[in-house]
Coordinates of C-alpha atoms and ligand atoms in Angstrom, one line a residue:
M289 CA -14.1 -4.6 -30.7
T290 CA -12.2 -7.7 -29.6
W291 CA -9.9 -7.8 -26.6
V292 CA -7.0 -8.6 -29.0
S293 CA -7.5 -5.6 -31.2
L294 CA -8.1 -3.4 -28.2
N295 CA -4.8 -4.6 -26.8
S296 CA -3.0 -3.7 -30.0
I297 CA -4.6 -0.3 -30.1
M298 CA -3.6 0.3 -26.6
N299 CA -0.1 -0.7 -27.2
D300 CA 0.1 1.5 -30.3
S301 CA -1.4 4.4 -28.5
I302 CA 1.0 4.1 -25.6
D303 CA 4.0 3.7 -28.0
Q304 CA 2.9 6.9 -29.6
L305 CA 2.4 8.7 -26.4
L306 CA 5.7 7.9 -24.9
S307 CA 8.0 7.2 -27.8
D308 CA 10.9 9.4 -28.5
R309 CA 9.5 11.4 -31.4
H310 CA 12.7 10.9 -33.3
L311 CA 12.0 7.1 -33.3
L312 CA 8.6 7.5 -34.9
P313 CA 8.3 6.8 -38.6
D314 CA 7.9 9.9 -40.7
Q315 CA 4.3 9.6 -41.6
D316 CA 3.5 13.3 -41.9
D317 CA 5.7 14.7 -44.6
A318 CA 2.8 16.6 -46.0
D319 CA 1.2 17.9 -42.8
L320 CA 3.0 18.6 -39.6
F321 CA -0.2 18.1 -37.6
A322 CA -1.2 14.7 -39.2
K323 CA 0.4 12.7 -36.4
A324 CA -1.6 14.6 -33.8
F325 CA -4.9 13.9 -35.6
E326 CA -3.9 10.3 -35.9
F327 CA -2.9 10.1 -32.2
Q328 CA -6.3 11.6 -31.2
K329 CA -8.1 8.8 -32.8
I330 CA -6.1 6.2 -31.0
V331 CA -5.8 7.8 -27.5
G332 CA -9.5 8.6 -27.6
A333 CA -10.3 4.9 -27.4
S334 CA -8.3 4.5 -24.2
R335 CA -10.0 7.6 -22.7
A336 CA -13.4 6.2 -23.6
M337 CA -12.6 3.0 -21.8
G338 CA -11.3 4.8 -18.7
I339 CA -7.9 3.3 -18.9
Y340 CA -6.0 6.4 -20.0
P341 CA -3.8 6.9 -16.9
Y342 CA -2.0 10.2 -17.5
F343 CA -2.7 13.8 -16.5
Q344 CA -5.2 12.8 -13.8
P345 CA -6.4 16.1 -12.3
L346 CA -6.2 16.0 -8.5
E347 CA -8.6 18.2 -6.6
C348 CA -6.4 18.2 -3.5
N349 CA -3.1 16.7 -2.5
L350 CA -2.1 16.4 1.1
G351 CA 0.8 14.1 0.5
A352 CA -0.2 10.7 1.9
E353 CA -3.7 11.3 0.6
A354 CA -5.2 13.1 -2.3
Q355 CA -8.6 13.7 -3.8
L356 CA -9.6 12.7 -7.4
K357 CA -13.1 13.0 -8.9
G358 CA -14.5 13.7 -5.4
K359 CA -13.0 10.6 -3.9
K360 CA -10.2 10.3 -1.4
V361 CA -7.3 8.2 -2.5
I362 CA -4.1 7.0 -0.8
M363 CA -1.3 8.5 -2.7
L364 CA 1.2 5.8 -3.5
G365 CA 2.4 7.4 -6.7
S366 CA 4.3 10.5 -5.7
N367 CA 8.0 11.3 -5.1
N368 CA 7.2 13.4 -2.0
Y369 CA 9.4 11.0 -0.1
L370 CA 9.6 12.8 3.2
G371 CA 6.0 14.0 3.1
L372 CA 7.1 17.7 3.2
T373 CA 4.9 19.3 0.6
T374 CA 2.3 20.4 3.1
H375 CA 4.6 20.8 6.1
P376 CA 3.7 24.1 7.9
K377 CA 7.4 25.3 7.9
V378 CA 7.8 24.6 4.2
R379 CA 4.5 26.4 3.3
E380 CA 5.4 29.3 5.6
A381 CA 8.9 29.7 4.0
A382 CA 7.4 29.9 0.5
I383 CA 4.8 32.5 1.7
E384 CA 7.4 34.6 3.4
A385 CA 9.7 34.5 0.4
I386 CA 6.9 35.6 -1.9
K387 CA 6.1 38.5 0.6
K388 CA 9.8 39.5 0.6
Y389 CA 10.9 39.0 -3.0
G390 CA 7.6 38.7 -5.0
T391 CA 6.5 35.8 -7.2
S392 CA 9.2 35.7 -9.8
M393 CA 12.8 36.7 -10.6
T394 CA 11.7 37.5 -14.2
G395 CA 15.1 36.7 -15.6
S396 CA 18.0 34.3 -15.7
R397 CA 20.4 33.7 -12.8
L398 CA 23.2 35.2 -14.9
L399 CA 21.6 38.6 -15.1
N400 CA 18.9 39.7 -12.6
G401 CA 17.8 36.3 -11.2
T402 CA 20.2 35.6 -8.4
L403 CA 19.2 36.3 -4.8
E404 CA 21.5 36.0 -1.8
L405 CA 19.1 33.2 -0.9
H406 CA 20.4 31.2 -3.9
E407 CA 24.0 31.5 -2.8
T408 CA 23.2 30.7 0.9
F409 CA 21.4 27.6 -0.1
E410 CA 24.2 26.6 -2.5
H411 CA 26.7 26.8 0.3
E412 CA 24.5 24.7 2.6
I413 CA 24.0 22.0 -0.1
A414 CA 27.7 21.9 -0.9
E415 CA 28.6 21.6 2.8
F416 CA 26.0 18.8 3.4
L417 CA 27.4 16.8 0.5
G418 CA 31.1 17.5 1.4
K419 CA 31.6 19.2 -2.0
E420 CA 33.3 22.6 -2.6
A421 CA 30.4 24.3 -4.4
A422 CA 26.9 23.8 -5.6
L423 CA 24.7 25.5 -8.2
V424 CA 20.9 25.8 -8.2
F425 CA 18.9 25.5 -11.4
T426 CA 15.2 26.0 -12.1
T427 CA 14.4 22.3 -12.6
G428 CA 16.3 19.0 -12.2
Y429 CA 15.8 18.3 -15.9
Q430 CA 17.7 21.6 -16.6
V431 CA 20.5 20.6 -14.3
N432 CA 21.3 17.5 -16.4
L433 CA 21.0 19.5 -19.7
G434 CA 23.2 22.3 -18.3
V435 CA 25.9 20.1 -16.7
I436 CA 26.4 17.8 -19.7
S437 CA 26.0 20.4 -22.4
A438 CA 28.5 22.6 -20.7
L439 CA 31.2 19.9 -20.2
A440 CA 30.7 17.5 -23.0
N441 CA 31.1 18.0 -26.8
H442 CA 31.6 16.0 -30.0
N443 CA 34.9 14.8 -28.5
T444 CA 33.3 13.2 -25.4
H445 CA 32.0 9.7 -24.9
V446 CA 29.2 9.6 -22.3
Y447 CA 28.5 6.1 -20.8
L448 CA 24.9 5.7 -19.8
D449 CA 23.0 3.0 -18.0
K450 CA 20.2 2.0 -20.3
L451 CA 17.5 2.8 -17.7
N452 CA 18.8 6.3 -16.8
H453 CA 16.4 9.1 -16.7
A454 CA 15.4 10.7 -20.0
S455 CA 17.0 14.0 -19.0
L456 CA 20.5 12.4 -19.1
F457 CA 19.8 11.1 -22.6
D458 CA 18.4 14.4 -23.8
A459 CA 21.5 16.2 -22.3
V460 CA 23.9 14.0 -24.2
Q461 CA 21.9 14.7 -27.4
M462 CA 22.1 18.4 -26.8
S463 CA 25.9 18.3 -26.1
E464 CA 26.6 16.4 -29.3
A465 CA 28.7 13.9 -27.3
R466 CA 28.6 10.3 -28.3
P467 CA 26.2 8.3 -26.1
I468 CA 27.3 4.8 -25.2
F469 CA 24.7 2.6 -23.5
Y470 CA 25.6 -0.2 -21.1
K471 CA 23.2 -2.9 -19.8
H472 CA 21.3 -1.9 -16.7
L473 CA 23.7 -2.2 -13.7
N474 CA 26.0 -4.4 -15.7
M475 CA 29.6 -3.5 -14.7
N476 CA 31.1 -5.9 -17.2
D477 CA 29.3 -4.1 -20.0
L478 CA 30.4 -0.7 -18.7
E479 CA 34.0 -1.9 -18.4
K480 CA 34.1 -3.3 -21.9
A481 CA 32.7 0.0 -23.2
L482 CA 35.2 2.1 -21.3
A483 CA 38.1 -0.2 -22.4
R484 CA 37.1 0.3 -26.1
T485 CA 37.2 4.1 -25.9
P486 CA 39.5 5.5 -28.6
L487 CA 42.5 7.5 -27.3
G488 CA 42.0 11.2 -27.0
K489 CA 38.3 11.1 -26.1
A490 CA 37.1 12.6 -22.9
K491 CA 34.9 10.2 -20.8
L492 CA 31.9 10.8 -18.6
V493 CA 29.9 8.1 -16.9
A494 CA 26.4 9.3 -16.0
T495 CA 24.1 7.1 -13.9
D496 CA 21.0 7.5 -11.8
G497 CA 21.8 6.8 -8.1
V498 CA 18.3 5.2 -7.7
F499 CA 16.4 4.2 -10.8
S500 CA 13.1 6.0 -10.9
M501 CA 10.9 3.3 -12.2
E502 CA 12.5 0.2 -10.8
G503 CA 13.8 1.6 -7.5
D504 CA 17.1 -0.2 -7.6
I505 CA 20.4 1.3 -6.7
A506 CA 23.4 1.8 -8.9
P507 CA 26.5 0.0 -7.7
L508 CA 28.5 3.2 -7.2
K509 CA 31.5 1.6 -5.6
E510 CA 32.2 -0.4 -8.7
I511 CA 31.3 2.4 -11.0
A512 CA 33.6 4.8 -9.2
S513 CA 36.4 2.4 -9.3
L514 CA 35.9 1.8 -13.0
C515 CA 35.9 5.5 -13.5
Q516 CA 39.2 5.8 -11.7
R517 CA 40.8 2.9 -13.7
Y518 CA 39.7 4.3 -17.0
K519 CA 40.1 8.0 -16.1
A520 CA 36.5 8.8 -16.6
R521 CA 34.5 11.5 -14.8
L522 CA 31.4 10.5 -12.9
L523 CA 28.1 12.2 -12.7
V524 CA 25.4 10.8 -10.4
D525 CA 21.7 11.8 -10.7
D526 CA 20.4 11.4 -7.2
A527 CA 16.8 12.7 -7.9
H528 CA 15.4 9.6 -6.2
A529 CA 18.3 9.1 -3.7
F530 CA 18.6 12.5 -2.1
G531 CA 16.6 12.3 1.2
V532 CA 16.1 8.6 0.7
L533 CA 19.5 6.9 1.0
G534 CA 22.3 7.4 3.5
T535 CA 21.8 7.9 7.2
R536 CA 21.1 11.6 6.8
G537 CA 19.5 11.4 3.3
E538 CA 22.7 12.4 1.6
G539 CA 22.0 10.1 -1.3
S540 CA 23.6 7.2 -3.1
S541 CA 27.3 8.2 -2.8
G542 CA 26.8 8.7 0.9
H543 CA 25.1 5.3 1.1
F544 CA 28.2 3.7 -0.4
G545 CA 30.7 6.0 1.3
V546 CA 32.1 7.1 -2.1
S547 CA 31.2 10.8 -2.1
D548 CA 34.8 11.9 -2.7
Q549 CA 35.0 9.6 -5.8
V550 CA 31.9 11.1 -7.4
D551 CA 32.8 14.2 -9.4
L552 CA 29.4 15.6 -9.7
I553 CA 26.2 14.9 -7.7
M554 CA 23.0 16.3 -9.0
S555 CA 19.5 16.2 -7.6
T556 CA 16.2 17.8 -7.9
F557 CA 14.0 19.8 -5.5
S558 CA 10.9 18.2 -7.0
K559 CA 10.9 15.1 -4.9
T560 CA 12.3 14.9 -1.3
L561 CA 12.6 18.7 -1.1
A562 CA 8.9 19.4 -1.8
S563 CA 9.4 22.0 -4.5
T564 CA 10.7 22.4 -8.0
G565 CA 14.3 23.2 -8.9
G566 CA 17.5 21.3 -8.7
F567 CA 21.2 21.5 -8.0
V568 CA 24.6 20.1 -9.0
A569 CA 27.5 19.9 -6.5
G570 CA 31.2 19.4 -7.1
R571 CA 34.6 21.1 -7.3
A572 CA 34.5 24.9 -7.3
E573 CA 36.1 25.4 -10.7
I574 CA 33.8 22.9 -12.4
I575 CA 30.7 24.4 -10.8
D576 CA 31.8 27.9 -11.8
Y577 CA 32.4 26.7 -15.4
I578 CA 28.9 25.2 -15.6
K579 CA 27.6 28.4 -14.2
H580 CA 28.9 30.2 -17.2
F581 CA 28.3 27.6 -19.9
G582 CA 25.2 25.7 -18.8
R583 CA 22.7 26.9 -21.4
S584 CA 19.7 25.6 -19.6
M585 CA 20.5 27.9 -16.7
I586 CA 21.7 30.9 -18.6
F587 CA 18.8 31.0 -21.1
S588 CA 16.0 30.2 -18.7
A589 CA 14.5 32.2 -15.8
S590 CA 15.7 31.6 -12.3
I591 CA 13.8 29.4 -9.9
T592 CA 11.1 31.4 -8.2
P593 CA 11.8 32.8 -4.7
G594 CA 8.9 30.8 -3.3
N595 CA 10.1 27.5 -4.7
L596 CA 13.7 28.2 -3.6
A597 CA 12.6 29.0 0.0
A598 CA 10.3 25.9 0.1
A599 CA 13.2 23.6 -1.0
R600 CA 15.5 25.2 1.6
A601 CA 13.0 24.8 4.4
A602 CA 12.4 21.1 3.4
F603 CA 16.2 20.6 3.4
H604 CA 16.5 22.0 6.9
I605 CA 13.7 19.7 8.1
M606 CA 15.4 16.7 6.4
K607 CA 18.6 17.5 8.3
A608 CA 16.8 18.1 11.6
E609 CA 14.6 15.0 11.4
P610 CA 16.6 12.2 9.7
E611 CA 14.0 9.8 11.1
R612 CA 11.8 10.8 8.1
V613 CA 14.4 9.2 5.8
H614 CA 14.1 5.9 7.6
L615 CA 10.3 6.1 7.8
A616 CA 9.9 6.4 4.0
R617 CA 12.1 3.3 3.5
G618 CA 10.5 1.5 6.4
N619 CA 7.0 1.9 4.9
A620 CA 8.3 0.6 1.6
N621 CA 9.9 -2.4 3.3
R622 CA 6.6 -3.4 5.0
L623 CA 4.6 -3.0 1.8
R624 CA 7.2 -4.8 -0.3
K625 CA 7.3 -7.7 2.1
E626 CA 3.6 -8.1 2.4
L627 CA 3.0 -7.8 -1.4
L628 CA 5.6 -10.5 -1.9
A629 CA 3.9 -12.7 0.7
M630 CA 0.6 -12.2 -1.2
G631 CA 2.2 -13.5 -4.3
W632 CA 2.9 -10.4 -6.3
D633 CA 6.0 -10.4 -8.5
V634 CA 7.8 -7.7 -6.6
A635 CA 11.4 -6.6 -7.2
L636 CA 13.6 -6.9 -4.0
G637 CA 14.9 -3.5 -2.9
E638 CA 15.5 -1.1 -0.2
T639 CA 14.3 2.3 -1.5
P640 CA 10.8 3.8 -1.2
I641 CA 10.1 2.8 -4.9
I642 CA 8.4 -0.6 -5.2
S643 CA 8.3 -2.1 -8.6
I644 CA 5.6 -4.8 -9.3
H645 CA 6.1 -6.7 -12.5
V646 CA 2.9 -7.3 -14.4
G647 CA 4.1 -7.9 -17.9
N648 CA 1.2 -7.1 -20.3
D649 CA 0.4 -3.4 -20.8
L650 CA -3.4 -3.7 -20.9
T651 CA -3.5 -5.8 -17.7
T652 CA -1.3 -3.2 -16.0
L653 CA -3.7 -0.4 -17.0
A654 CA -6.7 -2.4 -15.9
L655 CA -5.0 -3.0 -12.5
W656 CA -4.2 0.7 -12.2
K657 CA -7.9 1.5 -12.9
D658 CA -9.2 -1.0 -10.4
L659 CA -6.8 0.1 -7.7
L660 CA -7.8 3.7 -8.2
E661 CA -11.4 2.7 -7.9
A662 CA -10.5 1.0 -4.6
G663 CA -8.9 4.3 -3.4
V664 CA -5.3 3.5 -4.2
Y665 CA -3.3 5.7 -6.5
V666 CA -0.2 4.0 -8.1
N667 CA 1.6 4.6 -11.4
P668 CA 1.3 2.2 -14.4
V669 CA 4.6 2.0 -16.4
V670 CA 4.1 0.5 -19.8
H671 CA 6.0 0.1 -23.1
P672 CA 8.1 1.9 -24.3
A673 CA 8.9 3.4 -20.9
V674 CA 9.9 -0.2 -20.2
D675 CA 10.6 -3.1 -22.6
K676 CA 7.7 -4.9 -24.3
D677 CA 5.9 -7.3 -21.9
K678 CA 7.8 -5.8 -18.9
A679 CA 5.0 -3.4 -17.8
L680 CA 4.9 -2.7 -14.1
L681 CA 3.1 -0.9 -11.4
R682 CA 5.3 1.6 -9.6
V683 CA 4.3 2.1 -6.0
S684 CA 6.1 4.7 -3.9
T685 CA 5.8 5.2 -0.1
I686 CA 6.5 8.4 1.8
A687 CA 7.4 9.1 5.5
T688 CA 3.9 10.2 6.4
H689 CA 2.0 7.1 5.2
T690 CA 0.4 5.6 8.3
T691 CA -0.1 1.9 9.2
A692 CA -3.8 2.4 8.3
H693 CA -2.9 3.7 4.8
L694 CA -0.7 0.7 4.1
D695 CA -3.3 -1.7 5.5
Q696 CA -5.9 -0.3 3.2
A697 CA -3.6 -0.4 0.2
L698 CA -2.7 -4.0 0.9
E699 CA -6.4 -5.0 1.1
A700 CA -7.0 -3.4 -2.3
F701 CA -4.0 -5.2 -3.8
Q702 CA -5.3 -8.5 -2.4
V703 CA -8.8 -8.0 -4.0
V704 CA -7.5 -6.7 -7.3
G705 CA -4.7 -9.3 -7.6
E706 CA -7.2 -12.1 -7.0
R707 CA -9.6 -10.6 -9.6
Y708 CA -6.9 -10.8 -12.3
G709 CA -5.6 -14.2 -11.2
L710 CA -2.2 -12.7 -10.5
I711 CA -2.2 -13.9 -6.9
Q712 CA -3.7 -16.8 -5.0
K713 CA -7.0 -16.4 -3.2
Q714 CA -6.5 -15.8 0.6
A715 CA -7.4 -18.7 2.7
A716 CA -10.3 -16.8 4.3
H717 CA -11.7 -15.8 0.9
A718 CA -11.3 -19.3 -0.5
S719 CA -13.2 -21.0 2.3
G720 CA -15.8 -18.2 2.5
Ligands
PLP77 C1 16.2 10.5 -12.2 C2 15.6 11.9 -12.5 N1 16.5 12.8 -12.9 C3 16.0 14.1 -13.2 C4 14.7 14.4 -13.1 C5 14.2 15.7 -13.5 O1 13.9 16.5 -12.3 P1 12.8 17.7 -12.3 O2 11.5 17.1 -12.1 O3 13.2 18.5 -11.2 O4 12.9 18.4 -13.6 C6 13.8 13.4 -12.7 C7 12.3 13.7 -12.6 O5 11.5 12.9 -12.9 C8 14.2 12.1 -12.4 O6 13.4 11.1 -12.0

């Protein structure tokens, strides 16, 4: 098999793996399973070559380090930004909640699935964000589905940054609202789209606060002022900003000082808050409406007591130890600076997500594999998660990475980058 044909197989397989199923050609009219059999043939090749990067089964995960196939790796591919997943107080809170309430609520929030603990935590979140009320969901994905499908309908135009998280796109699809995409971070494009809205349409702008793959920050001041000018409501997805931006970790609207201009702030418990679940915060009447019409909450079981208590304990630690917020960003700043100095094509930024542009999908997967073999776990991001020839390595730091972790990772990046001719040889290597 030639390199070229392998490359095209890999690109096809990744397309198939990640594509929105609605975009795939109908090739299976006769047999619903035909696409799965076809996919197996293609993805099998990447598995055989050891460059299939998904569903890697970890044997142990301590936050800054993990174990994979018997080998210790530095975890630079998680969203555990404050390093709280193994914090003794977070573990203890989950265990105590299981002892007190059992393992599951066995039903929806609406019926038998609400604890006093949900409501206490909701008050605390709302107060922290300076909003009237908050509502806890079972996952962050379900927050976006529930919020948008409750509020938007066929008479709504929803304006979405092209690089928003998939849950926002899926939510718009579920709501039957009209999605209108604007170029990534491009305020002219957003303004033009808003200005073209037909009279009588309700408007919602929905944006990630921090973009999950690129790590860049939405210009919320400008977005909020456009929303005011064009009478649009604003929803910010702070999954990667809560606990990361702002002096207290309050997120992107706190970072820009525009919290009062953001109608709805959502985030997840599955990143900074070391659990699973999520919330939306805003005006009391709107939150109460979502509580009664958010289908993803009403028709799905409540977050488990253990997950709820873990997220709440992590939230309390975040508030008590804001230095963690700065540590996660500080670690990224050091890594970003030194990778840039090495010659990697690194996007400038200030969040714990570092995006390294590689370009070719196959090279990106090969880099991922070699870094893993060198004990460094990062995430490859290939087409169609990003545009063709825009593949990247996503590297994310957490508060509990030590200087030694970062040193070791940088050493591996130097060796692997030289191997693929992506960076210049270090002087010491060259003369040696
Ligand atoms: C920006 C963004 N929004 C929403 C979600 C969904 O959150 P959860 O994992 O809690 O379902 C994610 C998770 O990857 C995300 O990155």
